XYZ file of C-alpha atoms in Angstrom:
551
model
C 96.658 122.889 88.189
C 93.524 121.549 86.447
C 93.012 122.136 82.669
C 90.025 124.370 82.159
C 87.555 122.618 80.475
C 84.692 124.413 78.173
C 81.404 123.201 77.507
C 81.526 123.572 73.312
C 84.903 121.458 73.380
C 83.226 118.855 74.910
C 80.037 118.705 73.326
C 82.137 118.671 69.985
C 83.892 115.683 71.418
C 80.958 114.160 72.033
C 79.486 114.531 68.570
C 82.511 113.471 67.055
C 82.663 110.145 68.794
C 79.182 108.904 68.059
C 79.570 109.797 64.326
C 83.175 107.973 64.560
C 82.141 104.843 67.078
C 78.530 104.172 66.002
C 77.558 106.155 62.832
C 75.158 108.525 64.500
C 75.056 112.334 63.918
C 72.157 112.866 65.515
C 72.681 112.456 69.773
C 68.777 111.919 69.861
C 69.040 108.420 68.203
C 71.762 107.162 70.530
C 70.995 105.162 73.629
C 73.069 105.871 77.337
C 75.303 103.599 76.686
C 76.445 104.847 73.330
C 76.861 108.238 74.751
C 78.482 107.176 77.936
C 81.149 105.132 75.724
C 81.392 108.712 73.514
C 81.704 110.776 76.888
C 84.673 107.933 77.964
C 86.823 107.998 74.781
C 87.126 111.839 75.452
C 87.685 111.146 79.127
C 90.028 108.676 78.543
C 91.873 110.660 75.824
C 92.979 112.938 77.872
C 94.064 111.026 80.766
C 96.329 109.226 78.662
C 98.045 112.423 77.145
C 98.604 113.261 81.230
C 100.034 109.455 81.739
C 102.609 110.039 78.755
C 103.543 113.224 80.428
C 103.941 111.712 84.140
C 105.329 108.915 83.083
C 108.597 111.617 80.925
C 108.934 113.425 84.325
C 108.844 110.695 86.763
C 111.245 108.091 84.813
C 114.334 108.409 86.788
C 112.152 108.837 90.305
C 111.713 105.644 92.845
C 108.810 103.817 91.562
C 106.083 102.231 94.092
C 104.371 99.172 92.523
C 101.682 97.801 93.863
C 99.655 94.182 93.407
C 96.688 93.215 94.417
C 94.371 90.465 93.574
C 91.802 92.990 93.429
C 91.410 96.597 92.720
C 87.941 97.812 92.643
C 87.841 101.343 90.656
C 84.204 101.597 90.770
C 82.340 103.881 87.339
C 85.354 105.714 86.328
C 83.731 108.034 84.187
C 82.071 110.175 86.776
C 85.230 109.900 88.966
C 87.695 110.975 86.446
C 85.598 114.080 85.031
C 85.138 115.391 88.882
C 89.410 114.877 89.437
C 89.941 116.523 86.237
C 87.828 119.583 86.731
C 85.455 118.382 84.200
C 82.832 117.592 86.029
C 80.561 120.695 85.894
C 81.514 121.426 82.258
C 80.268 117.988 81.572
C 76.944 118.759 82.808
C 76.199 121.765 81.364
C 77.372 120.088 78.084
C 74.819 117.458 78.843
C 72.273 119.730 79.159
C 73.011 121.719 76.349
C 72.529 118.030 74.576
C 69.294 117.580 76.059
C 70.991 114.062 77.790
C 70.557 112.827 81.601
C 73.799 113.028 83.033
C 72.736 110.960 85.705
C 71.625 108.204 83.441
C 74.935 108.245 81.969
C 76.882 107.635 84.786
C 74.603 104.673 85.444
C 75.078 103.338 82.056
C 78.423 102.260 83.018
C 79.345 98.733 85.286
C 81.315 98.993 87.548
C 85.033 97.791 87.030
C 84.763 94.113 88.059
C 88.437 93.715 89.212
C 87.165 91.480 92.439
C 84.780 91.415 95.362
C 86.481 92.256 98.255
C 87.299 95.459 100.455
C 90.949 94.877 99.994
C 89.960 95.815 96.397
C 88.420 98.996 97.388
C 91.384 99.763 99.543
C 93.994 99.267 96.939
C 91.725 101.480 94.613
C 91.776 104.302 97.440
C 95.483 103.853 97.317
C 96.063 104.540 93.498
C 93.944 107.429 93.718
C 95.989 108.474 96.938
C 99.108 107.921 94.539
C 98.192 109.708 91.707
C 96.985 112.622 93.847
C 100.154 113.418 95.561
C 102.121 112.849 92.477
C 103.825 109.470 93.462
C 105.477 107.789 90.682
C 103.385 104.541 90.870
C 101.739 101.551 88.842
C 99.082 99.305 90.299
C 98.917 95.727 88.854
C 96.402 93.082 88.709
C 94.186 90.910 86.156
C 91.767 92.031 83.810
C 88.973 89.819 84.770
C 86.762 88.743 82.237
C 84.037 88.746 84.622
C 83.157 90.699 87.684
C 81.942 88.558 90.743
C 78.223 88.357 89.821
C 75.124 90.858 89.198
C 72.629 89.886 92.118
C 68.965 89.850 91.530
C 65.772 88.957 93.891
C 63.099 87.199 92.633
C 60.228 86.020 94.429
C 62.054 86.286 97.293
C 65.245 84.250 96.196
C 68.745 85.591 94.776
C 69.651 84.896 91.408
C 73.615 85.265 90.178
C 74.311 86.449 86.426
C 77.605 87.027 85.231
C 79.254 89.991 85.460
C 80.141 91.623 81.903
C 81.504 94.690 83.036
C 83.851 94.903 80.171
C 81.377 96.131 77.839
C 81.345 99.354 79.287
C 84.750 98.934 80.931
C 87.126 98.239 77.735
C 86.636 101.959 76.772
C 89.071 103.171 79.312
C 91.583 100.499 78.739
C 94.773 100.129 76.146
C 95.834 97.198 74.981
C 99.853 96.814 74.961
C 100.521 93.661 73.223
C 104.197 94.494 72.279
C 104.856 94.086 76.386
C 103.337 90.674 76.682
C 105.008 88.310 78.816
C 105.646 84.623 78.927
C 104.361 82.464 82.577
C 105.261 78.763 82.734
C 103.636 76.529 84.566
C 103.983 72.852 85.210
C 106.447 70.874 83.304
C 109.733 70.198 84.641
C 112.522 72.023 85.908
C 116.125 70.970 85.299
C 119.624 72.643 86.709
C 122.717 72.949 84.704
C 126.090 73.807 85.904
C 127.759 74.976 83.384
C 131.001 76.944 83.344
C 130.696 77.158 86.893
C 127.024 78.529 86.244
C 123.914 77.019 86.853
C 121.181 76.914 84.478
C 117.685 75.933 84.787
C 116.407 74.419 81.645
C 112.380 74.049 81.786
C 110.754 70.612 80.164
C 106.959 70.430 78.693
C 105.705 73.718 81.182
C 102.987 75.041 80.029
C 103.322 78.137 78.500
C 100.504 81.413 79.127
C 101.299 84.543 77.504
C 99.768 87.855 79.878
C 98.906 90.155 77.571
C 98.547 93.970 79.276
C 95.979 96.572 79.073
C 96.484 99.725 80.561
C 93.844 101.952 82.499
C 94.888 105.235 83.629
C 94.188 106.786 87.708
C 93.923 110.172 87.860
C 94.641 112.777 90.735
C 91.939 115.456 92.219
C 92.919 118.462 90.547
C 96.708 117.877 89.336
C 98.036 116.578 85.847
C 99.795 113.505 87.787
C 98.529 110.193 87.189
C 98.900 106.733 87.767
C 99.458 103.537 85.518
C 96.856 100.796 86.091
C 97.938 97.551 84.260
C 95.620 94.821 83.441
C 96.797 91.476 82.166
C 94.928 89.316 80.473
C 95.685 85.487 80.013
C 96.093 83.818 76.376
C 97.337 80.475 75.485
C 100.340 80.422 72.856
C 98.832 77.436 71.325
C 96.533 77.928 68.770
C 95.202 74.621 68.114
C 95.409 72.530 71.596
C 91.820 73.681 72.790
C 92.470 72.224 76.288
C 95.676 74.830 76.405
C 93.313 77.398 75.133
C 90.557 76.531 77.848
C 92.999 76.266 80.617
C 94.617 79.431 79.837
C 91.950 81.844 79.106
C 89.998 80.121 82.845
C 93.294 82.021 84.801
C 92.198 85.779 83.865
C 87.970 84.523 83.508
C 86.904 85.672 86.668
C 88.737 85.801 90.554
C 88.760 82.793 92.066
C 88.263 82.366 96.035
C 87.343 79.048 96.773
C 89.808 76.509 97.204
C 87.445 73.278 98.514
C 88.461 70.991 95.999
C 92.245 70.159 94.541
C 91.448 71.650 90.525
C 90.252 74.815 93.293
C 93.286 74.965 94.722
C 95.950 74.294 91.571
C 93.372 77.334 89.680
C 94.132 79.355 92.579
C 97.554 79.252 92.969
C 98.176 79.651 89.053
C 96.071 83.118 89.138
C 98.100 84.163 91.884
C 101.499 82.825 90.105
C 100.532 84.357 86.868
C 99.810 87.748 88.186
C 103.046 88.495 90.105
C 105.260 86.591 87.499
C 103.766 88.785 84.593
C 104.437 92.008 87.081
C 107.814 91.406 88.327
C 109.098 90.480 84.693
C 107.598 93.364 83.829
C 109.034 96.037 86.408
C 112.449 94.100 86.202
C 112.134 94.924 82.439
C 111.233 98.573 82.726
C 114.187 98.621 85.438
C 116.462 97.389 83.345
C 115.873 99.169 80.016
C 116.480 102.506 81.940
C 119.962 101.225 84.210
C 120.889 98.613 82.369
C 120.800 96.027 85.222
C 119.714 94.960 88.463
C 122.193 95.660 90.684
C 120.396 98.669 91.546
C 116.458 97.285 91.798
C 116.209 97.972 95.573
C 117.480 102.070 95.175
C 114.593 102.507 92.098
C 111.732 100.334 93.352
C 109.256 99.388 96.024
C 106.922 96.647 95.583
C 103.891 96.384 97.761
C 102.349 93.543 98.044
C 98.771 94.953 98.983
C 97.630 91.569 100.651
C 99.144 87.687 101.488
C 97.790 86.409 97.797
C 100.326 88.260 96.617
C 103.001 86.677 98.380
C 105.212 85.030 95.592
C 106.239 87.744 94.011
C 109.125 87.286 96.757
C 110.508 83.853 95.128
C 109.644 85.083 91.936
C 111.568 88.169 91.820
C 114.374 85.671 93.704
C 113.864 83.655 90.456
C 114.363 86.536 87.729
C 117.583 87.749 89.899
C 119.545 83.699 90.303
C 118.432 82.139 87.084
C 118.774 84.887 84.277
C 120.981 88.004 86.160
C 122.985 85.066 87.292
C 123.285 86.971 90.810
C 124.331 85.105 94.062
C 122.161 83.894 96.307
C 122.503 86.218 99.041
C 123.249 89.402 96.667
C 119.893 88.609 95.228
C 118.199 87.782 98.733
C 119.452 90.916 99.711
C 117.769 93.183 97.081
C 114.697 91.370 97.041
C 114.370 92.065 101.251
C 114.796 95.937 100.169
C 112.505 95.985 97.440
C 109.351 93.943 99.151
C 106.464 95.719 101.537
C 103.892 93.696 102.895
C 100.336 94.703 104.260
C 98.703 92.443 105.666
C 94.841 93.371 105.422
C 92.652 90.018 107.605
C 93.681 88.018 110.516
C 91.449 85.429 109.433
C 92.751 81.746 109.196
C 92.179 81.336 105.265
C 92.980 85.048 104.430
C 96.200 84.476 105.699
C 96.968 81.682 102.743
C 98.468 78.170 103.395
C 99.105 76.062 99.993
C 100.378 72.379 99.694
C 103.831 71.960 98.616
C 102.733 69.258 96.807
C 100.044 71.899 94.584
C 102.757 73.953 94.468
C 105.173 71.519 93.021
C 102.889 70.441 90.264
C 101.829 73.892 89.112
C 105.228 76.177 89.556
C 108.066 73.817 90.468
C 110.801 76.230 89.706
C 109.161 78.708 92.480
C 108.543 75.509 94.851
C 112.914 74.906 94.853
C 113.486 78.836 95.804
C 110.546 78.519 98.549
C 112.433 75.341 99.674
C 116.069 77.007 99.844
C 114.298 80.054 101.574
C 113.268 77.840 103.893
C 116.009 75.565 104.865
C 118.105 78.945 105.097
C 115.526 80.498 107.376
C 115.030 77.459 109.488
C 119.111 77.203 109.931
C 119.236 80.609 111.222
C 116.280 80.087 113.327
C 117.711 77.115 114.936
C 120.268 79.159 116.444
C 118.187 81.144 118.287
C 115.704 78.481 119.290
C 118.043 74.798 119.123
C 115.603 73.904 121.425
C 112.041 74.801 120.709
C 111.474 72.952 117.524
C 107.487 73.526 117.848
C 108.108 77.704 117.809
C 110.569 77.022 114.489
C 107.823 75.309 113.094
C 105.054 78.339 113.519
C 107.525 80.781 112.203
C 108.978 78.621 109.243
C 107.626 78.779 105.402
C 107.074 75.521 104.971
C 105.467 73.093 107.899
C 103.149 70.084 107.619
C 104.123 70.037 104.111
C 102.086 73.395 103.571
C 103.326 77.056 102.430
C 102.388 79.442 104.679
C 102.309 82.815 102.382
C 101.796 84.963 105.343
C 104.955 84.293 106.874
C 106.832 84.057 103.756
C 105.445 87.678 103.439
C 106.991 88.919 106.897
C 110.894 86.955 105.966
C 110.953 88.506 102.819
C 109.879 92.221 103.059
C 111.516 95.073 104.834
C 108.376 96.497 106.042
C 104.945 94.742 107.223
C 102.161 96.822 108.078
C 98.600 96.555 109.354
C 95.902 98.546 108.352
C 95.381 100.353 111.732
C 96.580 101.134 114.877
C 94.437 98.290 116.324
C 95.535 95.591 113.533
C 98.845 96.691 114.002
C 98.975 95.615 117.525
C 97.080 92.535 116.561
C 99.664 91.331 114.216
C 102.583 92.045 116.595
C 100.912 90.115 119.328
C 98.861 87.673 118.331
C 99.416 86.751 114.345
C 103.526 87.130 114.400
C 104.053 87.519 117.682
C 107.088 84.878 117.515
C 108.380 86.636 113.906
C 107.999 90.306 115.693
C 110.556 89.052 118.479
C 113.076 88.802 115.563
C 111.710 91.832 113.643
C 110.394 93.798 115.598
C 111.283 96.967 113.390
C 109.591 96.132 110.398
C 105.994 96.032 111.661
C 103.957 99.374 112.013
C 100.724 100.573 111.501
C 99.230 102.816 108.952
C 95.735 103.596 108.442
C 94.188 102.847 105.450
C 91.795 105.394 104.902
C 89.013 105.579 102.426
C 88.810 108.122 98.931
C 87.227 111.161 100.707
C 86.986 112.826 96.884
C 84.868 109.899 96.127
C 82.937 108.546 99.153
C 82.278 112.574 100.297
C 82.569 114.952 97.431
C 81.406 112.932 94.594
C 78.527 110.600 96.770
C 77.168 113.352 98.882
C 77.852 116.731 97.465
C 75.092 118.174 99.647
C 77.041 117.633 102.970
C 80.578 118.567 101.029
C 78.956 122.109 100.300
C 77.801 122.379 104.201
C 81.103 121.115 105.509
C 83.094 123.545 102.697
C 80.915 126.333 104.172
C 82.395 125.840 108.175
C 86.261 124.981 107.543
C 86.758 125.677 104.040
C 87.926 123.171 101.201
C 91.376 122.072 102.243
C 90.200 118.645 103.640
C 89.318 117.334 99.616
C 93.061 116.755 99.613
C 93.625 116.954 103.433
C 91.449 115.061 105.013
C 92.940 115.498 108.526
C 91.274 118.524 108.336
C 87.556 117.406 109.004
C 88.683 116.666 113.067
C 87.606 120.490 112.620
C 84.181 119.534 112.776
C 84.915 117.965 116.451
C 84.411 121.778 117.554
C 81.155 122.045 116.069
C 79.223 119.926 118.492
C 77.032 123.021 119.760
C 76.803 125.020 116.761
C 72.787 124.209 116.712
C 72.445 125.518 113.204
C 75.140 123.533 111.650
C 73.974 120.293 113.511
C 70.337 121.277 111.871
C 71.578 121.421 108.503
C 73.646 118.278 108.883
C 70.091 116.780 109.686
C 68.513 118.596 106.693
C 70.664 116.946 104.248
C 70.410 113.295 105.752
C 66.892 113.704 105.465
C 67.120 115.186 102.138
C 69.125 112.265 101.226
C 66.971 109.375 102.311
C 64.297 110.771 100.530
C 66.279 110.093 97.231
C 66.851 106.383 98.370
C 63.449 106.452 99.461
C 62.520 106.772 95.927
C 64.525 104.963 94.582
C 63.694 101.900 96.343
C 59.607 102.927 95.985
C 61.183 102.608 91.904
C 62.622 99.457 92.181
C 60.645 97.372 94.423
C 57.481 98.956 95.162
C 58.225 99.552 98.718
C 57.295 102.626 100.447
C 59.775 102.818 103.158
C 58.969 105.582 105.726
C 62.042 108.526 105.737
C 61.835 109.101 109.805
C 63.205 105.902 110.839
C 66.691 104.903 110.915
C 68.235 103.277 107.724
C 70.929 100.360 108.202
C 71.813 99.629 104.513
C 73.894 96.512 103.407
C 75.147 97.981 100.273
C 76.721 94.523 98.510
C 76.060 91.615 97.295
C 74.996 88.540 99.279
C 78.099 86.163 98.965
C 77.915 83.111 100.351
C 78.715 83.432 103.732
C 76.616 86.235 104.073
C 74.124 84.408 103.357
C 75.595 81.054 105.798
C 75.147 84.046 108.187
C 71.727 85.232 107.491
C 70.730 81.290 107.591
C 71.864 81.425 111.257
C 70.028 84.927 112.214
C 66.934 82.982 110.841
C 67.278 79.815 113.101
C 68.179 82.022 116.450
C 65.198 83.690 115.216
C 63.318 80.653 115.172
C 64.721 79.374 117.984
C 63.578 82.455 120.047
């Protein structure tokens, strides 16, 4: 059940921050931002006092652990007040204050944790998480910058960076005592000693990932879920090119990999966040238990798209070279532990690196992808002695190039595709060679969207009307709203669903008569590209424009 939340409590709150935070005890001499940060720290206070608790009841539970490149929260202030019941106590606080509620929403950027809808999906899957009570903790990098603000002018687009962290750090705590080391370059040298091998590293550079800690609450329930940021320092203090280098891997996500410094800046964001995360949940693991042996019973690690795809030789890394496991003991908990969802079919989503990239910048990883390999392709010659081409699509390494996808199918126990549709399409046309083999680890679950925030919070008009016909149970069941299939001749419902689109597009009407000038007329039929123009949106636009010409 949801705390109940009282208007005076919060306004006190609020009071008490801006005094504390920015030396104002009058609200009327603070700007939106100032109270939005005031509004957060209360927010944020007691989302963390929810995390301590989930975090006591769920510690002996099965943890799910998620990484993604990208996780795109959106405003969490908004977001968080509605899940914690907060929402309309908030507002008549604000009112009380004599403060646009509205304009406080807006004073905050979003989170820039990527660019991508794999982002938005792994966000919809925290707040799934945290909503059922799952014991889970999503991971990825606290970028310094979000992808890029987009302005027209005079017809033209104009990119300015991103500094979402001044609004964003508010909801974030920084957890420098769990810091952990990622080497990169250097050498890598094995040891047998005793009968053991060791692996001694030579000159690697040396990046500490430092974490910070947002919290994901549930719609209406005190369970939460751990967001953990890490952010990338250099351990040297005086070598500014270590400095430089360092601090460029958490700066801002890369995506293109044209050139060879592209590629080697790539792969080290990718290394560095799934060596930071599997350190850490091997830590947390083994604080509890005492050791490894158990990983695969405690833990499930999703890999939440292909760029995430060495955390499989790195957890093989943590489990040979300091638990001093075996090589198939270790093989065999890191195959329980690993799911993999595959989210694109598209050539470069499906990530291909150079061995010789990989070598350079994480050698020690580039030996256990090798071994995985040679192992693989043994076993697969077997089956196929004479069909070396086939071996060669479904190895890890061919042409002298990683192919992360694959590696992502070997070493997981489950692979899944975002929909009944991509499903198929990955069984038959992406791995249709590695689903002979496996055929029971691929299957097909839909990745839905946050109906809490995409329904209740975005159009609360339409949530009312729908809440008024079946009730409320689809907030957290969403299943439910195939209801509405029935209503296709209710004539007064379908006239109300057509009230509140209209009201609606007179809003963005206005809006867009605020910002640009232009009337836009509220009868026609909107089509609304709600993102910002990357570049090969606008390669595509560039081709609509010469057809056009063409024509």
């Amino acid at each position: 059940m949801a705390k109940q939340y009282r208007k005076r409590e919060i306004i006190n709150h609020i009071l008490k921050n801006l005094q504390e935070d920015f030396g104002l005890n009058d609200i009327s001499k603070a700007n939106y931002t100032q109270i939005y940060k005031a509004c957060a720290k209360y927010v944020q206070s007691e989302l963390y006092e929810l995390m301590v608790q989930t975090e006591k009841k769920q510690k002996l539970e099965r943890k799910v652990h998620f990484i993604c490149m990208e996780i795109l929260l959106g405003r969490s202030l908004k977001n968080n007040a509605y899940n914690l019941g907060m929402l309309d106590a908030l507002q008549d606080a604000c009112e009380d204050l004599e403060v646009d509620i509205n304009k406080i929403f807006i004073a905050e950027r979003d989170a820039g944790l990527g660019s991508d809808s794999i982002g938005r999906l792994s966000a919809c899957y925290g707040d799934a998480a945290a909503t059922i009570g799952v014991a889970g903790t999503g991971y990825t990098i606290r970028y310094e910058e979000g992808s890029f603000i987009q302005k027209i002018q005079n017809g033209e687009q104009i990119e300015l960076p991103d500094l979402w962290l001044e609004t964003g750090e508010v909801w974030q705590s920084k957890k420098e005592s769990e810091a952990k080391i990622v080497k990169f370059g250097g050498e890598v040298h094995e040891i047998w000693q005793n009968d053991a091998l060791e692996i001694a590293y030579k000159n690697a550079f040396e990046v500490l990932a430092i974490p910070y800690d947002m919290v994901i609450s549930g719609y209406y329930t005190e369970h939460t879920v751990k967001l953990r940021l890490w952010k990338a320092k250099s351990l040297s203090k005086d070598n500014l090119d270590n400095i430089k280098s360092a601090e460029a891997i958490s700066k801002k996500l890369y995506n293109d990999d044209i050139t060879e410094n592209q590629k080697e800046e790539k792969l080290k964001q990718q290394y560095f966040l799934v060596s930071a995360t599997i350190q850490d949940i091997c830590k947390k693991h083994k604080d509890i238990y005492g050791t490894l042996e158990n990983f695969a019973e405690k833990n499930v690690i999703h890999l939440m798209d292909t760029r995430s795809a060495l955390s499989i030789p790195e957890l093989m890394r943590i489990l040979l070279d300091e638990e001093k496991m075996s090589w198939e003991f270790a093989w065999n908990i890191t195959t329980q532990s690993i799911a993999y969802t595959n989210h694109s079919m598209r050539q470069n989503s499906l990530e291909f690196c150079s061995a010789r990239t990989m070598e350079k910048c994480i050698p020690r990883i580039m030996s256990i992808i090798n071994e995985i390999n040679r192992r693989y392709t043994s076993m697969l010659m077997a089956y196929y002695p004479d069909d070396i081409s086939k071996i060669n699509r479904m190895s890890v390494i061919s042409d002298s190039r990683i192919n992360m996808a694959n590696l992502g199918v070997i070493g997981s126990f489950s692979v899944n595709g975002v929909s009944t549709l991509h499903g198929e399409l990955l069984k038959n046309h992406v791995f249709p060679d590695l689903y002979s083999i496996y055929p029971a680890k691929f299957r097909q679950i839909t990745n839905g969207i946050s109906v809490r925030r995409w329904l209740c919070q975005a159009n609360p008009e339409l949530t009312d009307l729908i809440s008024s016909k079946i009730g409320t149970g689809f907030i957290t069941h969403p299943s439910e709203l195939h209801v509405l299939a029935g209503l296709g001749s209710d004539k007064t419902f379908l006239e109300n669903i057509g009230k509140v689109k209209l009201n609606n597009k007179k809003r963005l009407a206005e809006y867009i008569l605020e910002k640009t000038g232009i009337k836009v007329n509220v009868i026609t039929i909107f089509d609304v590209h709600c993102k910002n123009v990357y570049m090969h949106k606008r390669h595509f636009m560039y081709l609509m424009h010469f057809l056009s010409i063409y024509n």
